[in-house]
CSV table of C-alpha atoms in Angstrom, one decimal:
chain,number,residue,atom,x,y,z
U,240,MET,CA,73.4,71.6,-5.9
U,241,VAL,CA,70.6,72.1,-8.2
U,242,SER,CA,70.9,68.7,-9.8
U,243,LEU,CA,71.1,67.0,-6.4
U,244,LYS,CA,68.0,68.8,-5.2
U,245,ARG,CA,66.2,67.6,-8.4
U,246,ILE,CA,67.2,64.1,-7.7
U,247,TYR,CA,65.8,64.3,-4.1
U,248,MET,CA,62.6,65.7,-5.4
U,249,ALA,CA,62.3,63.0,-8.1
U,250,VAL,CA,63.0,60.3,-5.6
U,251,GLY,CA,60.5,61.8,-3.2
U,252,ALA,CA,57.9,62.0,-6.0
U,253,VAL,CA,58.5,58.4,-6.8
U,254,LEU,CA,58.2,57.3,-3.2
U,255,LEU,CA,55.0,59.4,-2.9
U,256,ILE,CA,53.5,57.8,-6.0
U,257,VAL,CA,54.5,54.3,-4.7
U,258,ILE,CA,52.9,55.1,-1.3
U,259,LEU,CA,49.8,56.5,-2.9
U,260,ALA,CA,49.5,53.5,-5.2
U,261,LEU,CA,50.1,51.1,-2.4
U,262,ALA,CA,47.5,52.9,-0.3
U,263,ALA,CA,45.0,52.9,-3.2
U,264,PHE,CA,45.5,49.2,-3.9
U,265,THR,CA,45.4,48.1,-0.2
U,266,THR,CA,42.4,50.0,1.1
U,267,TRP,CA,39.9,47.6,-0.4
U,268,TYR,CA,39.4,43.9,-0.7
U,269,THR,CA,36.8,41.5,-2.1
U,270,VAL,CA,35.1,38.5,-0.5
U,271,ASP,CA,33.6,35.7,-2.5
U,272,GLU,CA,30.5,33.8,-1.5
U,273,SER,CA,32.7,30.8,-0.4
U,274,GLU,CA,35.1,32.9,1.6
U,275,GLN,CA,35.3,34.6,5.0
U,276,ALA,CA,37.9,37.3,6.0
U,277,VAL,CA,40.0,38.2,9.1
U,278,ILE,CA,41.3,41.7,9.5
U,279,LEU,CA,44.7,42.3,11.2
U,280,THR,CA,45.4,45.7,12.6
U,281,PHE,CA,49.1,45.9,13.4
U,282,GLY,CA,49.0,42.2,14.0
U,283,ASP,CA,45.9,42.2,16.1
U,284,ALA,CA,43.4,39.9,14.6
U,285,LYS,CA,39.7,40.6,14.4
U,286,GLU,CA,36.8,39.0,12.6
U,287,GLY,CA,36.4,40.6,9.2
U,288,MET,CA,33.6,40.5,6.7
U,289,SER,CA,32.0,37.3,5.6
U,290,GLU,CA,29.4,39.0,3.3
U,291,PRO,CA,30.4,38.6,-0.3
U,292,GLY,CA,31.4,41.8,-2.2
U,293,LEU,CA,33.7,44.7,-2.1
U,294,HIS,CA,34.9,46.0,1.3
U,295,PHE,CA,37.3,48.8,2.5
U,296,LYS,CA,40.0,48.9,5.2
U,297,LEU,CA,43.0,50.9,6.3
U,298,PRO,CA,46.0,50.7,3.9
U,299,TRP,CA,48.9,48.3,4.4
U,300,PRO,CA,50.8,48.0,6.7
U,301,ILE,CA,48.2,49.3,9.1
U,302,GLN,CA,45.7,46.5,8.2
U,303,LYS,CA,45.9,43.4,6.1
U,304,VAL,CA,43.4,40.7,5.3
U,305,GLU,CA,43.5,36.9,5.6
U,306,LYS,CA,40.9,34.9,3.7
U,307,LEU,CA,39.6,31.5,4.6
U,308,SER,CA,37.1,29.2,2.9
U,309,LYS,CA,33.6,28.6,4.2
U,310,GLU,CA,33.3,25.2,2.4
U,311,THR,CA,33.0,21.9,4.1
U,312,PHE,CA,36.2,19.9,4.3
U,313,SER,CA,36.8,16.2,4.5
U,314,LEU,CA,39.4,14.6,6.6
U,315,GLN,CA,40.3,11.1,5.4
U,316,PHE,CA,41.6,9.0,8.3
U,317,GLY,CA,43.4,5.8,7.5
U,318,TYR,CA,43.4,6.3,3.7
U,319,GLN,CA,43.9,8.8,1.0
U,320,GLU,CA,41.9,9.1,-2.2
U,321,ASP,CA,43.5,11.0,-5.1
U,322,SER,CA,42.2,10.9,-8.7
U,323,GLY,CA,40.1,7.8,-8.1
U,324,LYS,CA,43.1,5.9,-6.5
U,325,VAL,CA,42.9,4.9,-2.9
U,326,LYS,CA,46.1,4.6,-0.8
U,327,GLU,CA,45.6,2.9,2.6
U,328,PHE,CA,47.6,3.3,5.8
U,329,PRO,CA,47.0,0.1,7.8
U,330,ALA,CA,49.5,1.1,10.5
U,331,GLU,CA,47.3,4.0,11.4
U,332,THR,CA,44.0,2.2,11.3
U,333,LYS,CA,45.0,-0.9,13.3
U,334,MET,CA,43.4,-0.9,16.7
U,335,ILE,CA,42.2,-3.2,19.5
U,336,THR,CA,38.5,-3.7,20.4
U,337,GLY,CA,37.1,-4.0,23.9
U,338,ASP,CA,37.1,-7.8,23.7
U,339,GLU,CA,40.8,-7.8,22.6
U,340,ASN,CA,40.4,-8.4,18.9
U,341,ILE,CA,42.3,-6.5,16.2
U,342,VAL,CA,40.4,-4.6,13.5
U,343,LEU,CA,41.3,-2.1,10.8
U,344,ALA,CA,39.0,1.0,10.9
U,345,ASP,CA,39.1,4.1,8.8
U,346,LEU,CA,36.6,7.0,8.5
U,347,VAL,CA,35.8,10.4,7.0
U,348,VAL,CA,35.2,13.5,9.1
U,349,GLN,CA,33.2,16.4,7.7
U,350,TRP,CA,34.3,19.7,9.2
U,351,LYS,CA,34.3,23.4,8.5
U,352,ILE,CA,36.0,26.6,9.8
U,353,THR,CA,33.5,28.5,12.0
U,354,GLU,CA,35.8,30.9,13.8
U,355,PRO,CA,38.5,32.0,11.4
U,356,THR,CA,40.6,34.0,13.9
U,357,LYS,CA,40.9,31.0,16.3
U,358,PHE,CA,41.7,28.7,13.3
U,359,LEU,CA,44.5,31.0,12.2
U,360,TYR,CA,46.1,32.0,15.5
U,361,ASN,CA,45.1,29.6,18.3
U,362,SER,CA,47.3,26.8,17.1
U,363,VAL,CA,50.2,26.2,14.8
U,364,ASP,CA,48.6,23.5,12.7
U,365,PRO,CA,44.8,23.0,13.4
U,366,LYS,CA,44.5,20.3,10.8
U,367,GLU,CA,47.2,18.2,12.5
U,368,ILE,CA,45.4,18.7,15.8
U,369,LEU,CA,42.1,17.5,14.1
U,370,TYR,CA,43.8,14.5,12.6
U,371,ASP,CA,45.3,13.4,15.9
U,372,THR,CA,42.1,14.1,17.8
U,373,THR,CA,40.2,12.0,15.3
U,374,SER,CA,42.6,9.1,15.8
U,375,ALA,CA,42.3,9.3,19.6
U,376,SER,CA,38.5,9.5,19.5
U,377,LEU,CA,38.2,6.5,17.1
U,378,ARG,CA,40.6,4.4,19.1
U,379,SER,CA,38.9,5.2,22.3
U,380,ILE,CA,35.4,4.2,21.1
U,381,ILE,CA,36.6,1.1,19.2
U,382,GLY,CA,38.6,0.2,22.4
U,383,SER,CA,35.3,0.1,24.4
U,384,SER,CA,33.3,-1.7,21.8
U,385,LYS,CA,32.9,-5.4,20.9
U,386,ILE,CA,34.2,-6.7,17.6
U,387,ASP,CA,30.6,-7.8,16.6
U,388,ASP,CA,29.4,-4.3,17.0
U,389,ALA,CA,32.3,-2.8,15.1
U,390,LEU,CA,31.9,-5.2,12.2
U,391,THR,CA,28.1,-5.5,12.0
U,392,SER,CA,25.1,-3.7,13.5
U,393,GLY,CA,26.9,-1.4,15.9
U,394,LYS,CA,28.6,0.9,13.3
U,395,ALA,CA,25.9,3.6,13.6
U,396,GLU,CA,26.3,3.8,17.4
U,397,ILE,CA,30.1,3.9,17.0
U,398,GLU,CA,29.9,6.7,14.5
U,399,ALA,CA,27.7,8.7,16.9
U,400,ASP,CA,30.0,8.1,19.9
U,401,VAL,CA,33.1,9.1,17.8
U,402,ARG,CA,31.3,12.3,16.6
U,403,ASP,CA,30.3,13.3,20.2
U,404,LEU,CA,33.8,12.6,21.6
U,405,LEU,CA,35.6,14.4,18.7
U,406,SER,CA,33.3,17.4,18.9
U,407,ASN,CA,33.9,17.8,22.7
U,408,LEU,CA,37.7,17.5,22.3
U,409,ILE,CA,37.8,20.0,19.4
U,410,LYS,CA,35.6,22.4,21.4
U,411,LYS,CA,38.0,22.0,24.3
U,412,TYR,CA,41.1,22.8,22.1
U,413,ASP,CA,39.3,25.9,20.8
U,414,ILE,CA,40.8,25.9,17.3
U,415,GLY,CA,37.8,27.4,15.5
U,416,ILE,CA,36.6,24.1,13.9
U,417,SER,CA,33.1,22.5,14.0
U,418,ILE,CA,32.5,18.8,13.3
U,419,LEU,CA,29.6,18.2,11.0
U,420,ALA,CA,29.6,14.4,10.5
U,421,VAL,CA,31.6,11.3,11.1
U,422,LYS,CA,31.3,8.3,8.7
U,423,LEU,CA,33.0,4.9,9.1
U,424,GLN,CA,34.3,3.8,5.7
U,425,ASP,CA,35.6,0.3,6.4
U,426,VAL,CA,35.9,-1.8,9.5
U,427,GLU,CA,37.5,-5.2,8.7
U,428,LEU,CA,39.7,-7.9,10.1
U,429,PRO,CA,43.5,-7.8,9.5
U,430,ASN,CA,43.9,-11.0,7.4
U,431,ASP,CA,41.9,-13.5,5.3
U,432,GLU,CA,42.1,-16.4,7.8
U,433,VAL,CA,40.6,-14.3,10.6
U,434,ARG,CA,38.0,-12.9,8.1
U,435,LYS,CA,36.9,-16.4,7.1
U,436,ALA,CA,36.6,-17.5,10.7
U,437,PHE,CA,34.5,-14.5,11.6
U,438,THR,CA,32.4,-15.0,8.5
U,439,ASN,CA,31.7,-18.6,9.6
U,440,VAL,CA,30.7,-17.3,13.1
U,441,THR,CA,28.5,-14.7,11.6
U,442,ASP,CA,26.8,-17.2,9.3
U,443,ALA,CA,26.2,-19.5,12.2
U,444,ARG,CA,24.7,-16.7,14.2
U,445,GLU,CA,22.4,-15.7,11.3
U,446,THR,CA,21.3,-19.3,11.0
U,447,MET,CA,20.6,-19.4,14.7
U,448,ASN,CA,18.6,-16.2,14.5
U,449,THR,CA,16.6,-17.6,11.5
U,450,LYS,CA,15.8,-20.8,13.4
U,451,ILE,CA,14.7,-18.8,16.5
U,452,ASN,CA,12.5,-16.6,14.3
U,453,GLU,CA,10.9,-19.6,12.7
U,454,ALA,CA,10.3,-21.2,16.1
U,455,LYS,CA,8.7,-18.0,17.4
U,456,LYS,CA,6.6,-17.9,14.3
U,457,TYR,CA,5.4,-21.5,14.8
U,458,GLU,CA,4.9,-20.7,18.5
U,459,ASN,CA,2.7,-17.7,17.7
U,460,LYS,CA,0.7,-19.8,15.1
U,461,ARG,CA,0.0,-22.6,17.6
U,462,LEU,CA,-0.9,-20.0,20.3
U,463,ASN,CA,-3.4,-18.4,18.0
U,464,GLU,CA,-4.8,-21.7,17.0
U,465,ALA,CA,-5.1,-22.7,20.7
U,466,GLU,CA,-6.7,-19.4,21.5
U,467,GLY,CA,-9.2,-20.0,18.8
U,468,GLU,CA,-10.0,-23.5,20.0
U,469,LYS,CA,-10.4,-22.1,23.5
U,470,GLU,CA,-12.8,-19.5,22.4
U,471,ALA,CA,-14.8,-22.2,20.4
U,472,ILE,CA,-14.9,-24.4,23.5
U,473,ILE,CA,-16.1,-21.6,25.6
U,474,LEU,CA,-18.8,-20.6,23.1
U,475,ASN,CA,-20.0,-24.2,22.9
U,476,ALA,CA,-20.0,-24.5,26.7
U,477,GLU,CA,-22.0,-21.3,27.0
U,478,GLY,CA,-24.5,-22.6,24.4
U,479,ASP,CA,-24.8,-25.9,26.1
U,480,LYS,CA,-25.2,-24.1,29.4
U,481,ALA,CA,-28.0,-21.9,28.0
U,482,GLU,CA,-29.7,-25.0,26.4
U,483,ARG,CA,-29.6,-27.0,29.7
U,484,ILE,CA,-31.0,-24.0,31.6
U,485,GLU,CA,-33.9,-23.6,29.1
U,486,LYS,CA,-34.5,-27.4,29.2
U,487,ALA,CA,-34.5,-27.3,33.0
U,488,ARG,CA,-36.9,-24.4,33.0
U,489,GLY,CA,-39.2,-26.3,30.6
U,490,ASP,CA,-39.0,-29.4,32.8
U,491,ILE,CA,-39.9,-27.2,35.8
U,492,ALA,CA,-42.9,-25.8,33.9
U,493,VAL,CA,-44.0,-29.4,33.0
U,494,PHE,CA,-43.6,-30.5,36.6
U,495,ASP,CA,-45.5,-27.5,37.8
U,496,LYS,CA,-48.4,-28.4,35.5
U,497,LEU,CA,-48.3,-32.0,36.5
U,498,TYR,CA,-48.3,-31.1,40.1
U,499,GLU,CA,-51.2,-28.7,39.6
U,500,GLY,CA,-53.1,-31.5,37.9
U,501,TYR,CA,-52.1,-34.0,40.6
U,502,ARG,CA,-53.2,-31.6,43.3
U,503,THR,CA,-56.6,-31.2,41.6
U,504,ASN,CA,-57.2,-34.8,40.5
U,505,PRO,CA,-54.6,-37.0,42.1
U,506,ASP,CA,-56.1,-40.4,41.1
U,507,ILE,CA,-56.5,-39.5,37.4
U,508,THR,CA,-53.2,-37.8,37.2
U,509,GLN,CA,-51.5,-40.8,38.8
U,510,GLU,CA,-53.0,-43.3,36.4
U,511,ARG,CA,-52.2,-41.0,33.4
U,512,LEU,CA,-48.6,-40.7,34.6
U,513,ILE,CA,-48.3,-44.5,35.0
U,514,LEU,CA,-49.7,-45.1,31.5
U,515,GLU,CA,-47.4,-42.5,29.9
U,516,THR,CA,-44.4,-43.9,31.7
U,517,LEU,CA,-45.2,-47.4,30.5
U,518,GLU,CA,-45.7,-46.1,27.0
U,519,GLN,CA,-42.3,-44.5,27.1
U,520,VAL,CA,-40.5,-47.4,28.7
U,521,LEU,CA,-42.3,-50.2,26.7
U,522,PRO,CA,-43.3,-48.5,23.4
U,523,GLU,CA,-43.8,-51.8,21.4
U,524,THR,CA,-45.4,-53.9,24.2
U,525,GLU,CA,-49.0,-54.8,24.7
U,526,VAL,CA,-50.0,-53.5,28.1
U,527,TYR,CA,-52.5,-55.3,30.3
U,528,ILE,CA,-54.1,-53.8,33.4
U,529,MET,CA,-55.1,-56.2,36.3
U,530,ASN,CA,-58.0,-55.4,38.6
U,531,ASP,CA,-57.6,-55.6,42.3
U,532,ASP,CA,-59.7,-58.8,42.3
U,533,GLY,CA,-57.1,-60.7,40.3
U,534,ASN,CA,-59.0,-60.7,37.0
U,535,THR,CA,-57.0,-59.6,33.9
U,536,LEU,CA,-58.3,-56.9,31.6
U,537,LYS,CA,-56.6,-56.3,28.3
U,538,TYR,CA,-55.6,-52.6,27.7
U,539,PHE,CA,-57.7,-51.0,25.1
U,540,PRO,CA,-55.7,-51.3,21.8
U,541,ILE,CA,-55.4,-47.6,20.9
U,542,ARG,CA,-52.3,-47.9,18.8
U,543,PRO,CA,-53.7,-50.2,16.1
U,544,LEU,CA,-56.6,-47.9,15.7
U,545,GLU,CA,-54.4,-44.7,15.2
U,546,PRO,CA,-53.4,-45.4,11.5
U,547,LYS,CA,-57.0,-46.3,10.7
U,548,ALA,CA,-58.3,-43.1,12.3
U,549,GLU,CA,-55.7,-41.0,10.4
U,550,GLU,CA,-56.8,-42.7,7.2
U,551,ASP,CA,-60.4,-42.0,7.8
U,552,THR,CA,-59.6,-38.4,8.6
U,553,LYS,CA,-57.7,-38.0,5.3
U,554,LYS,CA,-60.5,-39.5,3.2
U,555,GLY,CA,-63.0,-37.2,4.8
U,556,SER,CA,-60.9,-34.2,4.0
U,557,GLU,CA,-60.6,-35.3,0.4
U,558,SER,CA,-64.3,-35.8,0.0
U,559,ASN,CA,-65.0,-32.4,1.4
U,560,GLY,CA,-62.6,-30.9,-1.0
């Protein structure tokens, strides 16, 4: 009896030591800077500590800890890159565009775990759900896009649409994941013959756009030149208008003076006007004036005397000097 009692005591002591040791080693846990923890109390999951450092909890089996990474993950859809080697899966990336053309499209999804409890327990395999949702979102957007957009300038818009649709679906599935970014890697045609045909079409379109741009450039140049010519014509016309107005005003002033002279001495003014008009109309002609009685009188030769008068005036000024 004594020996059996000692055995029971020894076994109990060992069990107690094991329990104490287990309690001592399971009442604390550490969280790294790149980790987040979930605390399970008798299987009931609650958000744990995400702050890095040492933390305490109730001993196992009352509580236990599940740790998840806070890093950003990359989902490679349509290919797999490992050690610099890329393995493609064309069967997964083959899809039909909105204008009934076949393309191969693959992409990368950047995502992270934002709600660890939902990630662990709201689904059996959240990564599989993410992959299938990515496939559905990409096929949906490509299926409503034209092949030109998918292969050329519409990639950015397709990426944005895929990101929005994928984010909404993941939020609806409530698996604790957040989508950070979506990046199309390659969108290409399924074979070389189709690629060549599309390249020819693309080159032709670029040539067309180049010609259109050159034509628009020439059009703008001619429009600017025409605008300049129009402004020059307008300025010339305005100058001519101002000149004619001033000339008309001068003519009016001359006429007013003539009229004033005529009104004061009509006979003298009339004769003077006749002589000035004859001088303007017949500048090199000898003019004779006939009397009313029929006799002819030669007009006093003023012109021959003008050079002589000017010469005499010049000599007089020289002598005075």
